[in-house]
Amino acid sequence: MTDNTASSSSAASDASGSDDGVFAAFMELHRGLPRQSPGSDDSTRHLLSLCGPLPERPRVLDLGCGPGRSALLLAAEAGGAGLAEVTAVDLHGPFLDELRAAAAARGLDGRVRTVRADMGALAPEDFEDGSFDLVWAEGSAYILGFDRALAEWKRLLAPGGRLVLTECEWTVEEPSAGARAFWDPQYPLRSTARNTAAVQAAGYRVLGTRLQPDSDWAEYYGPLGERARAAVPASPAEEAALGYVREELAVRERHGHEYGYTGFVLAPVTAGDGGRWRTRPEAPADAAAVRAVNLAAFGTPLEADLVDALRADAGAWLPGLSYVAEGPDGEVAAHALLTRCRVDGVPALALAPVAADPAVQGSGAGSAVVRALLAAAREAGEALVLVLGHPSYYPRFGFTPASRFGIRAPFEVPDGAMMALVLDDSVPVPAGTISYPAPFGV
């Protein structure tokens, strides 16, 4: 079910006086529907493709599986050899009954195991740390909340494991009062940029995202709407549940262009990605240590002088967008800086320099500070970052050749070395020549 359906059932129960009755009425309205949340086989396959290679016989955990549309597809296709072993978890027994019957009909009953359990209280003795190659949650993470799901499900992933979950988000910069009046009391939505910042803060890297198309909503709301129109409530609980389902459908009709589901495909940050390094914004007392790291990393004063000059340039320096990584002793071990630049007059960010003390290079300190800095930029509402750097290093953060967007440097540079990262895909990407702050000297 969608985020608001479960929340609305609680509100409806207040009106009807029976939690159990309203919940049962909601379940009955959804019983036998092809989907319990917006989605499609195409979207499931697309998200699966973004996971990259999986073991031949991947161990898959589908949380909040409902009647198992995704679980069945994953059992048949995850890993590419048709050998996936799926553990499907849900609290609603009738959904699991439907899934078992469907798995048997498809000859998958030996590889789909159903477990009636609360996905927010998975017992460690039953769901051991590192026991799944793929953890999947389409349309269900809201039950815990996005941030809690990220935190609690991470332990379940085996080395190289993937977490795939979908989250309802605002798709416009300024949602209308009508849309907020419906969502804010039940499940406050965030933007993709803010959810991505939460993902990175929780220690994941984003392998890919997908904004689910309107057709995914139609696959869910079409059958649900038909049932709601035909329903004749026989009790106050049924009337309350039906009223909230109809409200949900009406809000989507009026405000559907303002929100949508985004699928996130995530991998935990490993030690080599910088997971053991504490990162934070630069403090005034760090200036000397930041200079020392840049001097040590580059062997010349050019980059250290550049940082000092940018810090003194009010038009270039952006408070909160100079980050450091601390070593175990609390000393600054790495530094990364974003300052204001422009593309054809449109504000953007320049990532430079990025420096790690030679003693910690290769340990992930540089990756850690870059990831934290980019997350901070997303949280600050920035839309575009540009970097001139090694084309084998920066793509790990999501950078692609800037030329794909029609962006070029103001000097000759190999095409693959000038890269761009879009932080907010709701903002048009400008094309044109980059204008750097004066301290860059270009």
CSV table of N, CA and C in Angstrom, one decimal, residues 48 54-58 60 73-86 134:
chain,number,residue,atom,x,y,z
A,48,LEU,N,16.4,-3.8,-10.7
A,48,LEU,CA,17.2,-5.0,-10.6
A,48,LEU,C,18.4,-4.8,-11.5
A,54,LEU,N,25.0,-9.9,-9.5
A,54,LEU,CA,24.7,-10.6,-8.3
A,54,LEU,C,25.2,-12.0,-8.3
A,55,PRO,N,25.4,-12.7,-7.2
A,55,PRO,CA,25.7,-14.1,-7.3
A,55,PRO,C,24.8,-14.9,-8.1
A,56,GLU,N,25.2,-16.0,-8.6
A,56,GLU,CA,24.4,-16.9,-9.4
A,56,GLU,C,23.1,-17.3,-8.7
A,57,ARG,N,23.3,-17.6,-7.4
A,57,ARG,CA,22.1,-18.0,-6.6
A,57,ARG,C,22.0,-17.0,-5.5
A,58,PRO,N,21.5,-15.8,-5.8
A,58,PRO,CA,21.5,-14.7,-4.7
A,58,PRO,C,20.4,-15.0,-3.7
A,60,VAL,N,17.8,-13.4,-1.4
A,60,VAL,CA,17.0,-12.2,-1.5
A,60,VAL,C,16.1,-12.1,-0.4
A,73,LEU,N,9.0,-12.2,-9.2
A,73,LEU,CA,9.9,-11.8,-10.3
A,73,LEU,C,11.3,-12.0,-9.9
A,74,LEU,N,11.7,-11.6,-8.7
A,74,LEU,CA,13.0,-11.7,-8.2
A,74,LEU,C,13.4,-13.2,-8.1
A,75,ALA,N,12.5,-14.0,-7.7
A,75,ALA,CA,12.9,-15.5,-7.7
A,75,ALA,C,13.2,-16.0,-9.0
A,76,ALA,N,12.5,-15.5,-10.0
A,76,ALA,CA,12.7,-16.0,-11.4
A,76,ALA,C,13.9,-15.4,-12.1
A,77,GLU,N,14.3,-14.1,-11.7
A,77,GLU,CA,15.2,-13.4,-12.6
A,77,GLU,C,16.4,-12.8,-11.9
A,78,ALA,N,16.4,-12.7,-10.6
A,78,ALA,CA,17.6,-12.1,-9.9
A,78,ALA,C,18.8,-13.1,-10.0
A,79,GLY,N,19.9,-12.5,-10.4
A,79,GLY,CA,21.1,-13.3,-10.6
A,79,GLY,C,21.3,-13.8,-12.0
A,80,GLY,N,20.2,-13.8,-12.8
A,80,GLY,CA,20.3,-14.1,-14.2
A,80,GLY,C,20.2,-15.6,-14.5
A,81,ALA,N,20.2,-16.4,-13.5
A,81,ALA,CA,20.2,-17.9,-13.8
A,81,ALA,C,18.9,-18.5,-13.3
A,82,GLY,N,18.0,-17.7,-12.8
A,82,GLY,CA,16.7,-18.3,-12.3
A,82,GLY,C,16.9,-19.1,-11.1
A,83,LEU,N,17.9,-18.8,-10.2
A,83,LEU,CA,18.2,-19.7,-9.1
A,83,LEU,C,18.1,-18.9,-7.8
A,84,ALA,N,17.5,-17.7,-7.8
A,84,ALA,CA,17.4,-16.9,-6.6
A,84,ALA,C,16.6,-17.6,-5.5
A,85,GLU,N,17.0,-17.4,-4.3
A,85,GLU,CA,16.3,-17.9,-3.1
A,85,GLU,C,15.7,-16.7,-2.4
A,86,VAL,N,14.4,-16.6,-2.3
A,86,VAL,CA,13.7,-15.4,-1.8
A,86,VAL,C,13.0,-15.7,-0.5
A,134,LEU,N,20.7,-9.4,-1.5
A,134,LEU,CA,19.8,-8.3,-2.0
A,134,LEU,C,18.7,-8.2,-1.0
